[in-house]
Structures are given as C-alpha cells and as structure tokens.
mmCIF file of C-alpha atoms in Angstrom:
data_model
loop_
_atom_site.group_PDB
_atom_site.id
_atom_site.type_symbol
_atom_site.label_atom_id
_atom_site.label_comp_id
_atom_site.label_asym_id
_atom_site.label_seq_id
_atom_site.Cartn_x
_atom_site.Cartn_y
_atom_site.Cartn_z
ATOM 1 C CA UNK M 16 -96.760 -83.959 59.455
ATOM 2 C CA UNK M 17 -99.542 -81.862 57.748
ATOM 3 C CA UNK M 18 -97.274 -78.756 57.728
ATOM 4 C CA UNK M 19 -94.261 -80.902 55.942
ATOM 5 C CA UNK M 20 -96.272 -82.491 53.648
ATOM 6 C CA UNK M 21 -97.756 -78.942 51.848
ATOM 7 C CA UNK M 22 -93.963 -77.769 52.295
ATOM 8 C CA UNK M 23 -92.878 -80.810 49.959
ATOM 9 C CA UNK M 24 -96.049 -80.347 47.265
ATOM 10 C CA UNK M 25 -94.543 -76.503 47.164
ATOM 11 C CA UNK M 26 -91.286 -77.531 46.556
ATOM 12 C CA UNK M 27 -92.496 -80.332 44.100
ATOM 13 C CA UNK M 28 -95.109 -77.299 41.987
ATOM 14 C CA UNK M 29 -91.958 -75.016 41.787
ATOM 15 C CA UNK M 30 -89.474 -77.495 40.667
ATOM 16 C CA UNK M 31 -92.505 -78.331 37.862
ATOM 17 C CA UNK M 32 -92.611 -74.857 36.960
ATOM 18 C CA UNK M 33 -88.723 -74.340 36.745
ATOM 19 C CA UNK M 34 -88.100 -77.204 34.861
ATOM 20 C CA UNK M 35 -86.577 -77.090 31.538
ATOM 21 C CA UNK M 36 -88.485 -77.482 28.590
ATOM 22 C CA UNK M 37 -89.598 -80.804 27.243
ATOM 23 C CA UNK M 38 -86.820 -82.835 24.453
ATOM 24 C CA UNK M 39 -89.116 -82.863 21.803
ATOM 25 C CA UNK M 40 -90.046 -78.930 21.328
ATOM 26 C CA UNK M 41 -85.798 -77.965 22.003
ATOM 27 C CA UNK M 42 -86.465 -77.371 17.945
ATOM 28 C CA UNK M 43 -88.739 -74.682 18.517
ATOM 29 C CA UNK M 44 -86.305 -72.744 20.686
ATOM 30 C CA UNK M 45 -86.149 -71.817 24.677
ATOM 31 C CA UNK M 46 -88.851 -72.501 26.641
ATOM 32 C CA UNK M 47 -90.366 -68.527 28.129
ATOM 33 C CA UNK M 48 -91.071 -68.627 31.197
ATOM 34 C CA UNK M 49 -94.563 -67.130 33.509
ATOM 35 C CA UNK M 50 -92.493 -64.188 34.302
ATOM 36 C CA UNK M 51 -90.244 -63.304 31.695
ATOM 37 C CA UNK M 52 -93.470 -63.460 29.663
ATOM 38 C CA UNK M 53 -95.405 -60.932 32.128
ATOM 39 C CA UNK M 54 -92.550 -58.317 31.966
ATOM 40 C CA UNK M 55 -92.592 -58.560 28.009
ATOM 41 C CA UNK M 56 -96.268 -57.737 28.273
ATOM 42 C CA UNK M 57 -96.713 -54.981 30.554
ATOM 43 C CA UNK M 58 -93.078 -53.657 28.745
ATOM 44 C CA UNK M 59 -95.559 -53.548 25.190
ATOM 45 C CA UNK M 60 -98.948 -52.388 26.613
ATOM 46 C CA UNK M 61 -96.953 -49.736 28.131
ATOM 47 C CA UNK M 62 -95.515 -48.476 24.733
ATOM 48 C CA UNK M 63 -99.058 -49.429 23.507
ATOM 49 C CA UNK M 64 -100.723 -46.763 25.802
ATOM 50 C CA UNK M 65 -97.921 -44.272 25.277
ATOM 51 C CA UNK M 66 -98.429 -44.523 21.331
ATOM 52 C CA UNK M 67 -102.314 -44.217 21.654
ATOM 53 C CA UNK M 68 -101.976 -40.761 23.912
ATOM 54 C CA UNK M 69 -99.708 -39.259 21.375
ATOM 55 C CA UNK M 70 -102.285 -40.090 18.677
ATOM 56 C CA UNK M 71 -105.338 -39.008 20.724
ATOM 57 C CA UNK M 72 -103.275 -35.515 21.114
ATOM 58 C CA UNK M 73 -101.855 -34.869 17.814
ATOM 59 C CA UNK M 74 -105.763 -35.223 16.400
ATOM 60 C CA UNK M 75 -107.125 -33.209 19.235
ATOM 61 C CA UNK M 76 -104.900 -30.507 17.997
ATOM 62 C CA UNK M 77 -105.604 -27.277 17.562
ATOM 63 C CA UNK M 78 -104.001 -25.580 14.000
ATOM 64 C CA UNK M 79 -104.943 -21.878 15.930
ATOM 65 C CA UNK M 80 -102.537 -22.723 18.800
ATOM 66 C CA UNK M 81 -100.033 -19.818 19.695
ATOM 67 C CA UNK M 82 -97.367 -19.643 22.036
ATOM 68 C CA UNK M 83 -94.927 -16.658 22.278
ATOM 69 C CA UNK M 84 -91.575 -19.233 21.917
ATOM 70 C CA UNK M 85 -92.721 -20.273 18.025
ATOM 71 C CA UNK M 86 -91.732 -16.072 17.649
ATOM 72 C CA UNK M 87 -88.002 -16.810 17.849
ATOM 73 C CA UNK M 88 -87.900 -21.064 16.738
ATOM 74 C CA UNK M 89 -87.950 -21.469 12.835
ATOM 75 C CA UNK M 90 -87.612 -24.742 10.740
ATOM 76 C CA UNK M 91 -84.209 -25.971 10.105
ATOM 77 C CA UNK M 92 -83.324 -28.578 7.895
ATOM 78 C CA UNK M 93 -86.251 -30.585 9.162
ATOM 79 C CA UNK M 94 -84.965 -29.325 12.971
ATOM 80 C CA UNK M 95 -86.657 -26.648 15.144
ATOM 81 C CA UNK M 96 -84.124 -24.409 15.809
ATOM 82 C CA UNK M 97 -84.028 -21.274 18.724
ATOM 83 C CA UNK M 98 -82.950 -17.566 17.300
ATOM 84 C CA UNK M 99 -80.282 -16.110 19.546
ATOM 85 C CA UNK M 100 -81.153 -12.763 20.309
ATOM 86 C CA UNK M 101 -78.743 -9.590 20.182
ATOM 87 C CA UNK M 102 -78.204 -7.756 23.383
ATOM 88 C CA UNK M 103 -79.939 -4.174 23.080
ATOM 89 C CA UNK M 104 -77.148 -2.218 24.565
ATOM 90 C CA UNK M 105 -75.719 1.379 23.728
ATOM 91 C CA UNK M 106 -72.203 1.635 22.424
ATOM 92 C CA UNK M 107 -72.060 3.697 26.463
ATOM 93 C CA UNK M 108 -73.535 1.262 28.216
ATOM 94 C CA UNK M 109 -70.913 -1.454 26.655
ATOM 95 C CA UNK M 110 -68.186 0.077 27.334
ATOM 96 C CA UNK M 111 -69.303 1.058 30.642
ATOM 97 C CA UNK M 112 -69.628 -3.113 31.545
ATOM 98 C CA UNK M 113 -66.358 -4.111 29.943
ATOM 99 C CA UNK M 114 -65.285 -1.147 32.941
ATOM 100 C CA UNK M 115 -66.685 -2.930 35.147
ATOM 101 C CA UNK M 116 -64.859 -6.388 34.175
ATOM 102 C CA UNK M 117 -61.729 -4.417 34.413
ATOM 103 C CA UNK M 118 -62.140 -3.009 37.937
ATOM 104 C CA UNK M 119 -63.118 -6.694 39.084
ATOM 105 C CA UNK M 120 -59.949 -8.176 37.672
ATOM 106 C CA UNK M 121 -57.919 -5.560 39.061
ATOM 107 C CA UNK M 122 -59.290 -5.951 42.320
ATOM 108 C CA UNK M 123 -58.769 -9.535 42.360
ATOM 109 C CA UNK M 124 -55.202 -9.000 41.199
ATOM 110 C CA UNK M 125 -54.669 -6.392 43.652
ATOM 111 C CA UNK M 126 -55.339 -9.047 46.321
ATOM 112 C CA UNK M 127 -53.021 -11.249 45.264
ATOM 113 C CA UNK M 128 -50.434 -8.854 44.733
ATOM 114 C CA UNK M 129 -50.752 -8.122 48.807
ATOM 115 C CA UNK M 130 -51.163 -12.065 49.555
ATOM 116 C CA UNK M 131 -47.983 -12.717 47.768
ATOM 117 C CA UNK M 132 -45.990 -9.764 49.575
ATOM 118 C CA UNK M 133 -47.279 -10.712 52.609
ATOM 119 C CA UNK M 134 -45.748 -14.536 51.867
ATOM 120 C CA UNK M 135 -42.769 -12.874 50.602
ATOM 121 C CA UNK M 136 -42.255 -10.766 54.057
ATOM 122 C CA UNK M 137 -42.733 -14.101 56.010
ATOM 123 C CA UNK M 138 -40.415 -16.529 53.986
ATOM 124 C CA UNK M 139 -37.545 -14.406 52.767
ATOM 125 C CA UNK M 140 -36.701 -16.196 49.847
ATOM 126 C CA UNK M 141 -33.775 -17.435 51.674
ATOM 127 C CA UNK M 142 -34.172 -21.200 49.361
ATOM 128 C CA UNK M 143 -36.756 -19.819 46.778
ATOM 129 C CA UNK M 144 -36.492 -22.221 43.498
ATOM 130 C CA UNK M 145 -37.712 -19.689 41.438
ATOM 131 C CA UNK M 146 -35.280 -16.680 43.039
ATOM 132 C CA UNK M 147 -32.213 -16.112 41.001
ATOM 133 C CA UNK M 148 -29.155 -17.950 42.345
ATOM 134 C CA UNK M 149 -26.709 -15.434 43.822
ATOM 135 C CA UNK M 150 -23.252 -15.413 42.560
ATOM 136 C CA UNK M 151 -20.006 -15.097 44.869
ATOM 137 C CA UNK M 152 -16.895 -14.432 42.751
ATOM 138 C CA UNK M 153 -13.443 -14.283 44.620
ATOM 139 C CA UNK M 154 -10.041 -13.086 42.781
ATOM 140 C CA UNK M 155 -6.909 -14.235 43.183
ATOM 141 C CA UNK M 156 -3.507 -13.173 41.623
ATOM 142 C CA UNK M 157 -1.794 -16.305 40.514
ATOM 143 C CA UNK M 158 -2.931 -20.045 39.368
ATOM 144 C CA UNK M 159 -1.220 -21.248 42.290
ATOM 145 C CA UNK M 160 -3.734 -20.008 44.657
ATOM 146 C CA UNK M 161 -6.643 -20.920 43.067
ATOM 147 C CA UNK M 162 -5.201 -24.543 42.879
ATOM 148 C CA UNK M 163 -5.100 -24.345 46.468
ATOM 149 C CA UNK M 164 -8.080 -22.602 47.023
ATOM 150 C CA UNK M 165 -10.728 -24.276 49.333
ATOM 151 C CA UNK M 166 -13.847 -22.531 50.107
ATOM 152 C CA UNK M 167 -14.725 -23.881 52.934
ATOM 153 C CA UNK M 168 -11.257 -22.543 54.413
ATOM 154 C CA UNK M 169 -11.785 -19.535 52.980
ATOM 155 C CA UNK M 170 -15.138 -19.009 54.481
ATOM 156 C CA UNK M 171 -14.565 -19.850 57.906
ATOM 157 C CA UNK M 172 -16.904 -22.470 57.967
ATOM 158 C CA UNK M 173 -17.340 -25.781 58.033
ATOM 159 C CA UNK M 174 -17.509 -27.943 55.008
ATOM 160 C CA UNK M 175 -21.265 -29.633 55.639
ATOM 161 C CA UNK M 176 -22.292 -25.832 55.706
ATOM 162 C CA UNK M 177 -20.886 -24.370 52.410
ATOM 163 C CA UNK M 178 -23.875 -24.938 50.024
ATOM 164 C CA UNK M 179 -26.144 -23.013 53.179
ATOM 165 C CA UNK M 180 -27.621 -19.659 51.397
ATOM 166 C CA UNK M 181 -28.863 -18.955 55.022
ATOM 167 C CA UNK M 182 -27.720 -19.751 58.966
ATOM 168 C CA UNK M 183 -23.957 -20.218 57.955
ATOM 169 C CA UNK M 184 -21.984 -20.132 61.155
ATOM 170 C CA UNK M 185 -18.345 -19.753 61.384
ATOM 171 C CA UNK M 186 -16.078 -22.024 63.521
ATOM 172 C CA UNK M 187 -15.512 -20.087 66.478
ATOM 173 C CA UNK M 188 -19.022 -19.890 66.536
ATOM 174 C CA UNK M 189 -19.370 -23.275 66.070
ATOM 175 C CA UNK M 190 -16.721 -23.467 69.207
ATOM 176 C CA UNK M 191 -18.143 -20.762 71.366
ATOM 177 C CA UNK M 192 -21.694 -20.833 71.102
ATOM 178 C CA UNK M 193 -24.353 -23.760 71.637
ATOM 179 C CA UNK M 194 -26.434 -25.180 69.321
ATOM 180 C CA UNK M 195 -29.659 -23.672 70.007
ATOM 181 C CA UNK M 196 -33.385 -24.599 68.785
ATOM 182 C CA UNK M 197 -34.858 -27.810 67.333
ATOM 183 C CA UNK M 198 -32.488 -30.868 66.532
ATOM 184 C CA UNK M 199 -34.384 -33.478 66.380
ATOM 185 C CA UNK M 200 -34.099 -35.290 62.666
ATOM 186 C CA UNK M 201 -37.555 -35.947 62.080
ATOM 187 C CA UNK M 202 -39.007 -32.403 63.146
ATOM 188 C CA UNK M 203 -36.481 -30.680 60.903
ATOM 189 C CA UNK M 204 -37.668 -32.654 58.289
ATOM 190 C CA UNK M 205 -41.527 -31.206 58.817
ATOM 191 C CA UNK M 206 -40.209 -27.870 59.208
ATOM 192 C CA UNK M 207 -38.600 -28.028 55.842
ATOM 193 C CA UNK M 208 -42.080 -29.775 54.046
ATOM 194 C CA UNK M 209 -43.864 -27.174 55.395
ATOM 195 C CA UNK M 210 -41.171 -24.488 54.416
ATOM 196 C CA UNK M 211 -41.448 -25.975 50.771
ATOM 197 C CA UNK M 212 -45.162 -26.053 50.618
ATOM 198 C CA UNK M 213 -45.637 -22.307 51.603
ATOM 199 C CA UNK M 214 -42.806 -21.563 48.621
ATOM 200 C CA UNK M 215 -45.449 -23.596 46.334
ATOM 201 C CA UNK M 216 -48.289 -21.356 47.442
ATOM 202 C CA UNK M 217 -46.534 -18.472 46.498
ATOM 203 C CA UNK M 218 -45.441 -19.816 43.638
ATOM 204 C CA UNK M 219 -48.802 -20.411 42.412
ATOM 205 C CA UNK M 220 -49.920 -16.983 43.331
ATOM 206 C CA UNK M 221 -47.694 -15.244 41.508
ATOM 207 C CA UNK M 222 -48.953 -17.024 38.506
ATOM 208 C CA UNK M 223 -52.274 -16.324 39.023
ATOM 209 C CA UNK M 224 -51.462 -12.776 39.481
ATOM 210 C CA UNK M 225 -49.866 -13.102 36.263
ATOM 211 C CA UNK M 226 -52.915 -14.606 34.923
ATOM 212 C CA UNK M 227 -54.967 -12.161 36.154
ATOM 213 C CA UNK M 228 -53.005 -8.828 34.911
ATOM 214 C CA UNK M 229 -53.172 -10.786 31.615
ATOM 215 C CA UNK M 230 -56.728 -10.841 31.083
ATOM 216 C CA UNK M 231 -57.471 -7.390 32.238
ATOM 217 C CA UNK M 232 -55.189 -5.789 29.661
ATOM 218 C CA UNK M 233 -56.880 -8.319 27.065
ATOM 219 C CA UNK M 234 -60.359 -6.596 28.442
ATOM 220 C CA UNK M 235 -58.875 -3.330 28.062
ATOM 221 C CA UNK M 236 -57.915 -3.842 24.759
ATOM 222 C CA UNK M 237 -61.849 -4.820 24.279
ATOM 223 C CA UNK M 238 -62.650 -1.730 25.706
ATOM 224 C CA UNK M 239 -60.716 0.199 23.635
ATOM 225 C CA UNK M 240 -61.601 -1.310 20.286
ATOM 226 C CA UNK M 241 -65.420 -0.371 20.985
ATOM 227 C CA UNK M 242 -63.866 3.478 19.967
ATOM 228 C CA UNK M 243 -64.564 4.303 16.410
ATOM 229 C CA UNK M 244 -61.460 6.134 15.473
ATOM 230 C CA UNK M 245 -58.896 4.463 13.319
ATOM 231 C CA UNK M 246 -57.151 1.779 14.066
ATOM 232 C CA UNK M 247 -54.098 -0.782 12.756
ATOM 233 C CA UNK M 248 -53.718 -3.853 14.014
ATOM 234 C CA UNK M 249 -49.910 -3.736 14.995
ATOM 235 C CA UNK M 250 -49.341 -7.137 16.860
ATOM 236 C CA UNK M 251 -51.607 -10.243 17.038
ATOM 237 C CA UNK M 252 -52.970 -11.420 20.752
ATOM 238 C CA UNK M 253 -51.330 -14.412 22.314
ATOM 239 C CA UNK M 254 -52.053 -16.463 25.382
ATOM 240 C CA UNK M 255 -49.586 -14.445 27.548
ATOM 241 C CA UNK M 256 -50.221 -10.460 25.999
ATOM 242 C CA UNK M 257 -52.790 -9.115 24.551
ATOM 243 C CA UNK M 258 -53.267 -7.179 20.589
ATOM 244 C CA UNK M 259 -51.513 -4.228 20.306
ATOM 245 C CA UNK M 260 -52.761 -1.677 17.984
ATOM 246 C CA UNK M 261 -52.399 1.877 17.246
ATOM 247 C CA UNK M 262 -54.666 4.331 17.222
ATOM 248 C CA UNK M 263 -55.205 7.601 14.981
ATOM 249 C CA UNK M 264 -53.862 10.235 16.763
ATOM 250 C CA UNK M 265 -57.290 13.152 17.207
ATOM 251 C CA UNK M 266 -57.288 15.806 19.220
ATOM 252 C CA UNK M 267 -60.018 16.189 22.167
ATOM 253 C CA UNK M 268 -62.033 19.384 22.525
#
C-alpha cells in the first residue's frame, strides 16, 4: 500500500513539473523548462571557458616566438597563406623521371596488350560487335537468277542457320550426323551471357590499352620538350594524340 502510494506522489510531482505553463504569463512567451534550461547553461559556460583560454593565451604570448613554418607562410589579403616550393631538380635528373613514367606506362600497356591476345586466342571473334562484319558477294549472269535466288538454297543449309557467322552445318549433315553437345534452352542461354561478357572484357581492355599508349606518347612529348633546341609547335594536343612539333634539325658529335 506504502509502495503504491510513493508510486502515485511520483507520478503526481512529474505531471506538476510537466505541466504547461500557467494562463496568465502565455503573454510572456513559453514556459523553459529544468532541463532545456541546464543544457542552455552548460552550452554558454562552455563557450565562456573556451573564450577565457584563448584570452589567457593570446596575453601570455610571446612576440620572440619562432617556428620554422612562418619561413614559407606570408600575409595575404588579411589570410595566412603557404609558399609552394620549386622542386630542386637538374634538367638530367627530370628527364631521367619523366623516363621512368614512360617505362611504367609501357609496361602496363604491354600487359594488356598480352591479356587482350590471350582473350582474343580464346574467343575467336567468331560474334565480336566491334569486329568488322564480313561480306559474302555472289554473281550471277542474268536478273532472272537473282530473282530466284535464295540463300539458304544456295548455301546448303537450313534457313534458321543463315545469319550463323560460326557452326553452320549443311543438310546432309544435318541428316547424317547427330546433334551433339548441350541442348538444353536455358544452359545455352548462360553459355551465350557468359560468351558476351568475356567480349565486354576485352572490349574494355583494348580501350585501356588505347588509353594507356595515349598517355605515354603525351609523356614522351614532355620528355622531349625539356631539350633546348628549337622547336615549332606543329599540331595542338587533344584528348586522343598528343602535340606534335618539330624540332631543329643539329647534328650530334
């Protein structure tokens, strides 16, 4: 009885100190409550504190204080501002790291030029979208026969089969021999997916190898220009080839 009694005088102190705020102060605005007042407070003795420790260190100060970073900051429009230092490097030395670049790239390309003959060797290019569509031309002598012409006749083969670059049996084959391997709808179907996604591979590599041969004639051209002979500019650099210029011819010793 004890025990349900204290529960009700909680419930009775909370509901006084949830209430809403009395009808004749609603002029004055919303009534703050304990702990929305408690988190404003600790919120501005925090910035309080924070303001009072800059203060104390900006007069504590000292005007003789050195660090090697003010060597390369100077004042910019109000801004502190870093200096970018220049690379100490020999013209040698340059040109000897854009070599370096070059022989990366080229190995890089170099491995994609043997990934991509390697795909080449496995898939044939029998269906490649990319490959050039071969072209099968057949003469005839009058109109009349090319009126009647049917290729399907012509071919030996049946007509489901003519648009087949690849695995185009004739009819007596059809007649003699069995049908041999996979059938089944659904695995042909997979085999084909995964036919066309291996064609997408190498069609990606090959423009990444394009990519690649690309940049390192752009770096070459880099590499070049760091020679002081004469040079005109003879065609401006685009995203797929590089500036082409021409150099005063000078004989070596």
């Amino acid at each position: 009885m004890a025990a349900a009694f204290r529960k009700a005088a909680k419930s009775r102190q909370r509901e006084h100190r949830e209430r809403s705020q009395p009808g004749f102060r609603k002029h004055l605005g919303l009534l703050e409550k304990k702990k929305d007042y408690k988190l404003r407070a600790d919120d501005y003795r925090k910035k309080q504190q924070y303001l009072r420790a800059l203060r104390k260190k900006a007069l504590e100060k000292n005007p003789d204080e050195f660090y090697y970073k003010m060597t390369r900051v100077k004042l910019q429009d109000g801004v502190h501002v870093i200096k970018e230092t220049k690379e100490e490097v020999t013209p040698e030395q340059l040109k000897l790291m854009r070599t370096q670049d070059v022989r990366y790239i080229e190995m890089k390309r170099v491995a994609e030029a043997k990934k991509i003959e390697r795909l080449k060797s496995e898939l044939h290019l029998l269906d490649f979208q990319g490959k050039q569509q071969n072209k099968h031309v057949f003469f005839f002598d009058t109109k009349k026969e090319v009126e009647q012409f049917d290729i399907a006749t012509h071919l030996h083969t049946a007509p489901e089969l003519v648009d087949r670059v690849f695995n185009r049996p004739r009819i007596e084959t059809l007649q003699k021999e069995r049908v041999k391997g996979v059938t089944h709808q659904t695995r042909l179907k997979r085999i084909a997916k995964e036919r066309q996604k291996q064609y997408n591979c190498l069609t990606q590599r090959i423009e990444r190898e394009k990519k690649l041969f690309i940049i390192a004639q752009k770096i070459q051209t880099r590499k070049d220009l760091l020679d002081k002979a004469q040079k005109v500019k003879v065609k401006k650099e685009t995203v797929n080839s590089p500036a082409i210029y021409k150099f005063q011819s000078r004989r070596k010793r």
